[in-house]
XYZ file of C-alpha atoms in Angstrom:
596
model
C 0.000 0.000 0.000
C 2.866 2.342 0.762
C 4.060 2.002 -2.843
C 0.599 3.011 -4.108
C 0.296 6.072 -1.847
C 2.081 8.464 -4.198
C 0.261 7.388 -7.409
C -3.074 7.661 -5.629
C -2.165 11.139 -4.364
C -1.193 12.247 -7.883
C -4.462 10.894 -9.313
C -6.437 12.664 -6.595
C -4.677 16.005 -7.200
C -5.156 15.666 -10.966
C -8.870 14.917 -10.466
C -9.281 17.997 -8.257
C -7.502 20.194 -10.807
C -9.670 18.813 -13.608
C -12.764 19.605 -11.529
C -11.607 23.187 -10.962
C -10.866 23.604 -14.675
C -14.307 22.266 -15.587
C -15.932 24.987 -13.502
C -13.841 27.769 -15.054
C -15.170 29.560 -18.109
C -12.381 32.101 -18.565
C -10.519 31.283 -21.775
C -7.568 33.486 -20.822
C -6.933 31.607 -17.570
C -7.503 28.292 -19.304
C -4.920 29.247 -21.911
C -2.386 30.003 -19.167
C -3.169 26.670 -17.497
C -2.697 24.853 -20.812
C 0.708 26.478 -21.335
C 1.692 25.453 -17.800
C 1.023 21.865 -18.831
C 2.974 22.296 -22.075
C 5.969 23.807 -20.318
C 5.872 21.156 -17.603
C 6.133 18.435 -20.258
C 9.155 20.215 -21.749
C 10.766 20.729 -18.349
C 10.105 17.212 -17.026
C 12.106 15.612 -19.832
C 14.748 18.334 -19.738
C 15.176 17.628 -16.028
C 16.182 14.046 -16.863
C 18.856 15.367 -19.213
C 20.142 18.304 -17.160
C 19.218 17.543 -13.564
C 20.012 13.815 -13.573
C 22.443 13.086 -16.399
C 24.148 16.486 -16.111
C 24.109 17.126 -19.878
C 23.520 20.787 -20.728
C 21.427 21.289 -23.863
C 20.431 24.456 -25.687
C 18.671 22.757 -28.578
C 15.262 21.940 -27.112
C 13.516 24.371 -29.470
C 14.566 22.079 -32.317
C 12.993 19.071 -30.598
C 9.853 21.091 -29.863
C 9.756 21.865 -33.592
C 10.151 18.181 -34.484
C 6.957 17.334 -32.630
C 5.033 20.419 -33.789
C 5.901 20.161 -37.477
C 5.674 16.359 -37.393
C 2.047 16.446 -36.311
C 1.351 19.413 -38.615
C 2.565 17.619 -41.742
C 0.943 14.311 -40.803
C -2.513 15.804 -40.198
C -2.577 18.549 -42.846
C -1.294 16.451 -45.740
C -2.732 13.025 -44.933
C -5.935 11.600 -43.522
C -4.176 10.222 -40.447
C -6.091 10.226 -37.166
C -4.901 13.181 -34.987
C -4.332 10.941 -31.953
C -2.124 8.616 -33.978
C -0.310 11.645 -35.394
C 0.392 12.826 -31.839
C 1.952 9.445 -31.002
C 4.025 9.475 -34.197
C 5.185 13.024 -33.460
C 6.613 11.729 -30.168
C 8.443 8.986 -32.097
C 9.807 11.519 -34.599
C 11.089 13.683 -31.751
C 12.720 10.669 -30.102
C 14.573 9.864 -33.342
C 15.730 13.476 -33.515
C 16.930 13.092 -29.936
C 19.089 10.148 -31.021
C 20.448 12.168 -33.953
C 21.448 15.065 -31.726
C 22.840 12.754 -29.019
C 25.219 10.712 -31.185
C 27.502 13.599 -32.254
C 26.905 15.684 -29.129
C 28.183 13.069 -26.691
C 31.646 13.098 -28.243
C 32.174 16.393 -26.424
C 31.549 17.590 -22.880
C 30.808 20.708 -20.875
C 30.396 23.966 -22.798
C 31.217 22.206 -26.081
C 28.178 19.966 -25.618
C 26.004 23.048 -25.096
C 27.428 24.577 -28.287
C 26.683 21.454 -30.351
C 23.083 21.315 -29.149
C 22.767 25.057 -29.734
C 23.900 24.508 -33.325
C 21.177 21.863 -33.744
C 18.542 24.301 -32.503
C 19.755 27.029 -34.855
C 19.813 24.651 -37.840
C 16.204 23.611 -37.153
C 15.166 27.243 -36.697
C 16.687 28.152 -40.066
C 15.233 25.056 -41.709
C 11.624 25.730 -40.718
C 12.036 29.438 -41.461
C 13.534 29.170 -44.940
C 12.330 25.861 -46.414
C 8.959 27.326 -47.221
C 7.864 24.573 -49.623
C 7.723 22.081 -46.758
C 7.429 24.059 -43.531
C 5.761 27.229 -44.739
C 8.335 29.607 -43.209
C 6.843 32.675 -41.534
C 3.479 31.940 -43.152
C 3.416 28.535 -41.458
C 1.180 25.505 -41.853
C -2.590 25.885 -41.553
C -5.289 23.270 -41.346
C -3.691 21.134 -38.635
C -6.400 18.799 -37.418
C -6.960 19.037 -33.653
C -7.549 16.161 -31.292
C -11.174 15.096 -31.034
C -13.452 13.551 -28.443
C -16.602 11.742 -29.572
C -16.153 13.148 -33.062
C -15.891 16.818 -32.011
C -12.676 18.895 -31.648
C -11.576 19.447 -28.059
C -12.651 22.754 -26.559
C -10.360 24.871 -24.368
C -11.447 23.182 -21.138
C -10.874 19.726 -22.593
C -7.416 20.745 -23.802
C -6.459 21.746 -20.264
C -7.865 18.514 -18.824
C -5.875 16.546 -21.389
C -2.777 18.530 -20.417
C -3.285 17.762 -16.720
C -3.771 14.045 -17.426
C -0.623 13.918 -19.583
C 1.392 15.789 -16.949
C 0.233 13.454 -14.184
C 1.034 10.406 -16.302
C 4.447 11.818 -17.251
C 5.251 12.554 -13.617
C 4.403 9.008 -12.526
C 6.322 7.382 -15.398
C 9.447 9.476 -14.849
C 9.239 8.940 -11.090
C 9.203 5.175 -11.671
C 12.215 5.491 -13.962
C 14.287 7.903 -11.892
C 13.677 6.421 -8.437
C 15.288 3.156 -9.436
C 18.103 1.619 -11.396
C 18.197 4.129 -14.253
C 17.847 7.196 -12.058
C 20.877 6.141 -10.018
C 22.810 5.454 -13.212
C 22.072 8.930 -14.593
C 23.063 10.619 -11.323
C 26.322 8.676 -11.339
C 27.131 10.070 -14.800
C 26.809 13.583 -13.476
C 29.139 12.810 -10.573
C 31.909 10.731 -12.188
C 31.744 8.921 -15.521
C 34.830 6.782 -14.874
C 33.490 5.534 -11.539
C 30.088 5.028 -13.156
C 31.567 2.843 -15.877
C 33.572 0.887 -13.277
C 30.346 -0.298 -11.604
C 28.835 -1.494 -14.889
C 26.889 1.553 -16.131
C 26.956 1.860 -19.920
C 27.752 5.543 -19.965
C 27.111 6.300 -23.621
C 23.825 4.392 -23.732
C 22.592 6.105 -20.562
C 23.314 9.542 -22.036
C 21.472 8.690 -25.254
C 18.524 7.482 -23.178
C 18.436 10.830 -21.339
C 18.473 12.740 -24.647
C 15.648 10.604 -26.030
C 13.456 11.083 -22.941
C 13.962 14.859 -23.128
C 13.229 14.823 -26.865
C 10.023 12.780 -26.573
C 8.476 14.961 -23.857
C 9.435 18.148 -25.693
C 8.064 16.751 -28.943
C 4.722 15.896 -27.305
C 4.547 19.446 -25.981
C 5.209 20.880 -29.435
C 2.597 18.623 -31.029
C -0.021 19.683 -28.466
C 0.630 23.373 -29.182
C 0.350 22.817 -32.938
C -2.872 20.831 -32.670
C -4.460 23.173 -30.132
C -3.692 26.246 -32.292
C -4.332 24.322 -35.548
C -1.437 26.369 -36.874
C 2.343 26.504 -36.521
C 4.984 28.781 -38.010
C 8.659 29.620 -37.513
C 7.880 32.283 -34.894
C 7.256 29.468 -32.376
C 10.764 28.031 -32.866
C 13.330 30.448 -31.469
C 16.465 30.341 -29.355
C 14.433 32.118 -26.698
C 12.324 28.954 -26.319
C 15.426 26.810 -25.665
C 16.611 29.229 -22.973
C 13.138 29.314 -21.418
C 12.955 25.502 -21.212
C 16.391 25.350 -19.591
C 15.350 28.087 -17.173
C 12.226 26.134 -16.191
C 14.461 23.355 -14.888
C 17.228 25.422 -13.307
C 14.909 27.892 -11.597
C 12.493 25.248 -10.329
C 15.224 22.883 -9.179
C 17.275 20.590 -11.411
C 17.452 17.010 -10.188
C 14.179 17.241 -8.257
C 10.954 15.566 -9.344
C 9.002 18.693 -8.394
C 11.434 21.302 -9.734
C 9.975 21.276 -13.275
C 6.448 21.715 -11.870
C 7.460 24.678 -9.718
C 9.379 26.223 -12.603
C 6.517 25.732 -15.061
C 3.923 27.321 -12.753
C 6.011 30.300 -11.642
C 7.571 31.154 -14.991
C 4.366 30.673 -17.011
C 2.630 33.135 -14.711
C 5.588 35.525 -15.052
C 5.520 35.107 -18.815
C 1.796 35.981 -18.881
C 2.264 39.051 -16.661
C 5.094 40.414 -18.834
C 3.559 39.510 -22.207
C 3.075 43.211 -23.043
C 6.767 43.990 -22.516
C 8.854 41.510 -24.538
C 12.124 43.326 -23.821
C 11.441 43.103 -20.088
C 10.693 39.399 -20.537
C 14.074 38.691 -22.099
C 15.919 40.755 -19.510
C 14.136 38.954 -16.650
C 14.817 35.502 -18.079
C 18.514 36.299 -18.442
C 18.622 37.624 -14.884
C 16.768 34.592 -13.491
C 19.088 32.219 -15.368
C 22.182 33.834 -13.852
C 20.496 34.008 -10.457
C 19.602 30.317 -10.566
C 23.112 29.324 -11.641
C 25.123 31.350 -9.138
C 22.882 32.208 -6.184
C 20.337 29.389 -6.071
C 21.955 26.363 -7.805
C 19.370 24.020 -6.275
C 16.470 26.129 -7.571
C 13.357 26.979 -5.585
C 12.844 23.354 -4.542
C 16.470 23.143 -3.426
C 15.839 25.752 -0.738
C 13.320 23.444 0.933
C 15.337 20.280 0.324
C 18.125 21.538 2.599
C 15.876 21.337 5.648
C 14.292 18.092 4.508
C 17.650 16.379 3.984
C 18.941 17.554 7.379
C 15.937 16.126 9.205
C 16.086 12.900 7.191
C 19.738 12.170 7.932
C 19.351 12.698 11.668
C 17.385 9.456 11.807
C 18.643 5.960 12.460
C 20.326 3.863 9.828
C 18.967 0.870 8.003
C 21.265 -1.975 8.985
C 20.400 -5.244 10.623
C 20.117 -7.446 7.514
C 23.089 -9.659 8.361
C 26.243 -10.127 6.283
C 26.489 -12.021 2.997
C 27.874 -15.518 3.260
C 29.163 -15.662 -0.318
C 30.056 -12.912 -2.786
C 32.351 -14.508 -5.375
C 32.447 -18.111 -6.623
C 35.720 -19.005 -4.916
C 37.399 -22.151 -6.264
C 40.944 -22.767 -7.518
C 42.946 -22.236 -10.702
C 44.115 -19.283 -12.757
C 41.897 -16.238 -12.749
C 43.907 -13.576 -14.582
C 46.870 -13.890 -16.943
C 48.850 -10.779 -17.917
C 51.339 -11.383 -20.729
C 53.842 -8.854 -22.087
C 51.785 -5.754 -21.273
C 53.435 -2.489 -22.322
C 52.313 1.118 -22.012
C 54.162 4.330 -22.736
C 53.419 8.056 -22.718
C 56.175 9.503 -24.838
C 59.395 8.853 -22.937
C 57.576 7.686 -19.799
C 56.963 3.923 -19.718
C 54.798 2.892 -16.733
C 54.617 -0.715 -18.005
C 57.392 -2.525 -19.874
C 56.681 -6.107 -20.946
C 54.983 -6.978 -17.642
C 53.699 -10.527 -17.123
C 52.130 -12.228 -14.108
C 49.342 -14.626 -13.142
C 46.724 -14.388 -10.409
C 45.211 -17.434 -8.724
C 41.670 -17.872 -7.418
C 41.193 -17.665 -3.677
C 44.406 -15.716 -3.074
C 45.145 -12.207 -1.855
C 47.741 -10.720 -4.205
C 49.673 -7.495 -3.671
C 51.174 -5.257 -6.341
C 53.856 -3.098 -4.750
C 56.664 -0.778 -5.772
C 58.007 2.723 -5.208
C 56.083 5.814 -6.264
C 55.936 6.040 -10.055
C 56.470 2.310 -10.519
C 53.342 1.979 -12.689
C 51.046 0.227 -10.227
C 47.941 2.401 -10.727
C 48.504 2.352 -14.488
C 48.451 -1.438 -14.352
C 45.176 -1.428 -12.393
C 43.670 0.982 -14.941
C 44.751 -1.274 -17.819
C 43.269 -4.333 -16.143
C 39.913 -2.578 -15.679
C 39.656 -1.000 -19.143
C 40.202 2.622 -18.149
C 43.477 2.638 -20.140
C 44.274 0.441 -23.136
C 47.797 -1.066 -23.266
C 50.020 -0.511 -26.299
C 50.957 -4.181 -26.497
C 50.398 -7.470 -24.721
C 47.361 -9.448 -23.632
C 45.208 -9.558 -20.508
C 43.131 -12.705 -20.160
C 40.424 -12.765 -17.501
C 38.465 -16.002 -17.087
C 40.112 -17.179 -20.303
C 38.947 -14.160 -22.342
C 41.192 -11.435 -23.751
C 39.802 -8.176 -22.324
C 42.221 -5.740 -23.978
C 40.152 -3.063 -25.725
C 36.975 -3.922 -23.820
C 35.173 -0.982 -22.135
C 35.221 -0.707 -18.360
C 31.540 -1.602 -17.954
C 32.012 -4.863 -19.885
C 34.971 -5.874 -17.739
C 32.930 -5.107 -14.632
C 30.097 -7.309 -15.887
C 32.578 -10.159 -16.419
C 33.369 -10.066 -12.703
C 36.144 -7.559 -12.023
C 35.438 -4.863 -9.422
C 37.695 -2.064 -8.285
C 38.315 0.891 -6.008
C 40.385 3.965 -6.859
C 43.563 5.519 -5.537
C 41.790 8.849 -5.200
C 38.258 8.330 -3.917
C 35.635 8.324 -6.657
C 32.445 8.164 -4.639
C 29.190 9.679 -5.806
C 29.409 12.169 -2.977
C 25.917 13.687 -3.215
C 24.201 10.293 -3.235
C 23.491 8.383 -0.064
C 25.762 5.599 1.137
C 23.014 3.116 0.272
C 22.562 4.488 -3.258
C 26.321 4.277 -3.851
C 26.325 0.588 -2.968
C 23.113 -0.086 -4.907
C 24.815 1.437 -7.956
C 27.369 -1.333 -7.672
C 24.544 -3.774 -8.419
C 23.549 -1.956 -11.620
C 25.022 -4.538 -13.989
C 23.494 -7.396 -11.960
C 19.944 -6.073 -12.296
C 17.928 -7.375 -15.231
C 14.990 -4.942 -15.306
C 15.028 -2.932 -18.521
C 13.930 0.575 -19.453
C 10.263 -0.199 -20.172
C 9.712 -2.394 -17.102
C 11.243 0.329 -14.923
C 9.182 3.023 -16.624
C 5.862 1.340 -15.855
C 6.990 -0.081 -12.480
C 6.431 -3.668 -13.583
C 6.382 -6.121 -10.631
C 9.656 -7.703 -11.757
C 11.326 -4.273 -11.609
C 10.037 -3.722 -8.071
C 11.328 -7.131 -7.019
C 14.729 -6.360 -8.527
C 14.854 -3.054 -6.663
C 13.991 -4.703 -3.338
C 16.558 -7.466 -3.830
C 19.221 -4.907 -4.708
C 18.426 -2.834 -1.644
C 18.574 -5.869 0.654
C 21.904 -6.983 -0.816
C 23.360 -3.473 -0.476
C 22.349 -3.366 3.184
C 24.032 -6.734 3.754
C 27.264 -5.433 2.242
C 27.071 -2.295 4.359
C 26.770 -4.509 7.418
C 29.858 -6.390 6.218
C 31.876 -3.145 6.291
C 30.142 -1.933 9.495
C 28.304 0.973 7.832
C 24.696 -0.198 7.970
C 23.804 2.510 10.496
C 24.946 5.215 8.035
C 23.029 3.924 5.002
C 20.991 7.094 4.427
C 23.772 9.624 4.977
C 25.318 11.420 1.983
C 28.497 9.538 1.123
C 30.510 12.751 0.848
C 29.640 13.766 4.420
C 31.436 10.793 6.015
C 35.011 10.842 7.362
C 37.692 9.773 4.893
C 38.214 6.318 6.380
C 34.506 5.521 6.218
C 34.320 6.767 2.637
C 36.996 4.202 1.804
C 34.706 1.512 3.203
C 31.748 2.782 1.188
C 33.813 2.505 -1.999
C 34.848 -1.010 -0.995
C 31.211 -2.019 -0.395
C 30.241 -0.528 -3.777
C 32.940 -2.601 -5.492
C 31.740 -5.741 -3.688
C 28.194 -5.040 -4.884
C 29.332 -5.723 -8.458
C 29.728 -9.372 -7.341
C 33.368 -9.548 -8.423
C 35.416 -12.688 -8.840
C 38.494 -10.458 -8.734
C 38.591 -7.300 -6.609
C 41.234 -4.677 -7.449
C 42.053 -2.267 -4.631
C 44.170 0.781 -5.459
C 45.832 1.842 -2.188
C 42.881 0.964 0.081
C 44.816 1.969 3.230
C 45.833 5.415 1.948
C 45.012 8.067 4.526
C 44.083 5.561 7.245
C 45.562 5.584 10.722
C 47.253 2.420 12.133
C 44.080 1.194 13.844
C 41.979 1.688 10.692
C 44.675 -0.064 8.643
C 44.615 -3.077 10.971
C 40.807 -3.194 10.782
C 41.038 -3.006 6.981
C 43.356 -6.035 6.961
C 40.844 -8.054 8.978
C 38.061 -6.949 6.649
C 40.012 -7.998 3.537
C 40.595 -11.421 5.052
C 36.829 -11.745 5.652
C 36.152 -10.714 2.070
C 38.604 -13.325 0.829
C 36.672 -15.979 2.758
C 33.516 -14.853 0.894
C 34.949 -16.240 -2.355
C 36.546 -13.061 -3.736
C 40.144 -13.035 -5.009
C 41.984 -9.768 -4.346
C 44.756 -7.773 -6.024
C 45.727 -4.711 -4.038
C 48.167 -1.910 -4.732
C 49.514 -0.807 -1.381
C 52.385 1.079 0.290
C 51.710 -0.146 3.843
C 54.191 -3.025 3.964
C 52.910 -4.285 7.313
C 49.463 -4.775 5.767
C 50.893 -6.363 2.615
C 53.117 -8.813 4.439
C 50.467 -9.796 6.980
C 47.592 -10.731 4.640
C 49.056 -11.385 1.169
C 49.575 -14.845 -0.326
C 51.507 -13.555 -3.344
C 53.391 -10.325 -4.012
C 54.367 -8.727 -7.344
C 56.931 -5.902 -7.391
C 57.212 -3.213 -10.086
C 59.949 -0.607 -10.460
C 59.766 1.998 -13.224
C 57.295 -0.175 -15.120
C 59.434 -3.341 -14.921
C 58.553 -6.408 -12.891
C 61.576 -7.036 -10.693
C 60.266 -9.771 -8.387
C 57.295 -11.880 -7.399
C 56.577 -14.653 -4.955
C 55.572 -15.192 -1.364
C 55.812 -12.180 0.958
C 58.889 -13.429 2.825
C 60.727 -14.230 -0.422
C 59.983 -10.822 -1.908
C 60.934 -9.038 1.296
C 64.390 -10.639 1.178
C 64.954 -10.039 -2.547
C 68.004 -7.720 -3.091
C 66.407 -6.012 -6.089
C 63.342 -5.161 -4.033
C 65.489 -3.797 -1.207
C 67.436 -1.739 -3.726
C 64.245 -0.370 -5.332
C 62.838 0.757 -2.007
C 65.988 1.744 -0.103
C 68.533 2.414 -2.841
C 72.197 1.381 -2.577
C 75.201 2.900 -0.861
C 77.323 5.446 -2.687
C 80.325 3.092 -2.311
C 78.374 0.456 -4.257
C 77.123 2.916 -6.879
C 80.600 4.282 -7.694
C 82.119 1.015 -8.976
C 78.944 0.370 -10.939
C 79.180 3.821 -12.512
C 82.849 3.235 -13.491
C 81.890 -0.107 -14.965
C 79.165 1.472 -17.081
C 81.520 4.259 -18.196
C 84.116 1.690 -19.191
């Protein structure tokens, strides 16, 4: 019943609004209400792109045009049913979203905004100057409106339709964003490399966000065209793209209610300033700057600060026990590295490096600073591609495979410098680790299919078990970035374990920890090893390495100089020389020998 509370509340509010609209006979107010619905549809999809995925777009006017002109051409030049034309207009806009996404996602930041801006300008010029098809300034007349019982919708019915569509869109996007895909999109905004390392297909997720924003904007454009029964190039301007972006930023990007607040407030402002277009443009520019620099969380963000404070004062969500098994365990070779080489100009962090890792063992990769240890971890996990050599994991060559594919095969990792999703809760961070192990797809998540709900519950329960394993269950709902450094290290470890790795790569897990925390980490790694997970750790704390490792590999300036059991490596002269150097009296004869 708790899961149905929100949908029932939305239906009730929508019914009340429809009742109020039915009793209103003022066409002017109804027109404003209709435009609120239109702008909400634009903003709701844009919020997925900007607020969740973190992709700035200035080309929404072009997607609005795709829906508007799509429905205009389909209904004015064919006998197609207007309702079917509306659905096809949404499809056309989605395809345009794919077209704009594919080239746009090769760039980031302000360059992405410029590419999308170029798309919007191209569409604006196209509909303005290709008069044979789009009518230019004269536009397209005779667009058939939506009908009900054989009669065109009147103004009141248009508003009711808008309210119903907005309520449905809110519920669908809430289903999508409060689960697997919402977490994935938020992870993109925080750190794409970390996101890929837990199995998120970064490029596909970005395209999905563009398509969602395109479809909602296209529906909005189609509704405007059908309600007016007319569309021309004056509707498609750069001003519209800025206004749609402002709806999200001013209302509150990343909030489910931000687009609604933005649509209501700015539509009313737009109506009040309709007589003074210059004042409109000045105000929108001012509000955009204000939202970006003074109120980055938007109007909704002001209230969220208090809500989040009160929420995180509560108790945690532990008490689910610890997992008995994480990896498959077993014996035999797990990873084979053969002749791996990597160079950056004259710097060679890996020179013909070869080694083998066995199942059920804790391996350590050690060496002085600059030895190439982190580079090796990045090559194993697909962040960096080696220049030569092979890396075989579970018998499969993974060189050239993307990071998310390697994660799905069963290789998890942590980072030398913490890469947590700091604004997300501890629980959400660990649940993100389960992303690649969840099987619910886009459509089942969108409609909250029972299988998707079961997947979400199972993922949550597993994440809580892993948090109990690292003694963080009581902090599950705290923002990950608010925890002390040592606890953040444990969150990242739990997130890596959530990927269900057969091999866990730890890049300096004890960095920044005090002696007591380091000792506790050693005990934790031994417990993890007993859960069926093989470990390869890069570490400088020799006490930790020698106390828990079964096998040690030593690198120096990208060259493997030793490997074997901890005691053997510790006594190896080359290892001692790499860490401690040699006496000047020993160096001098060597220098003379080289000179000779």
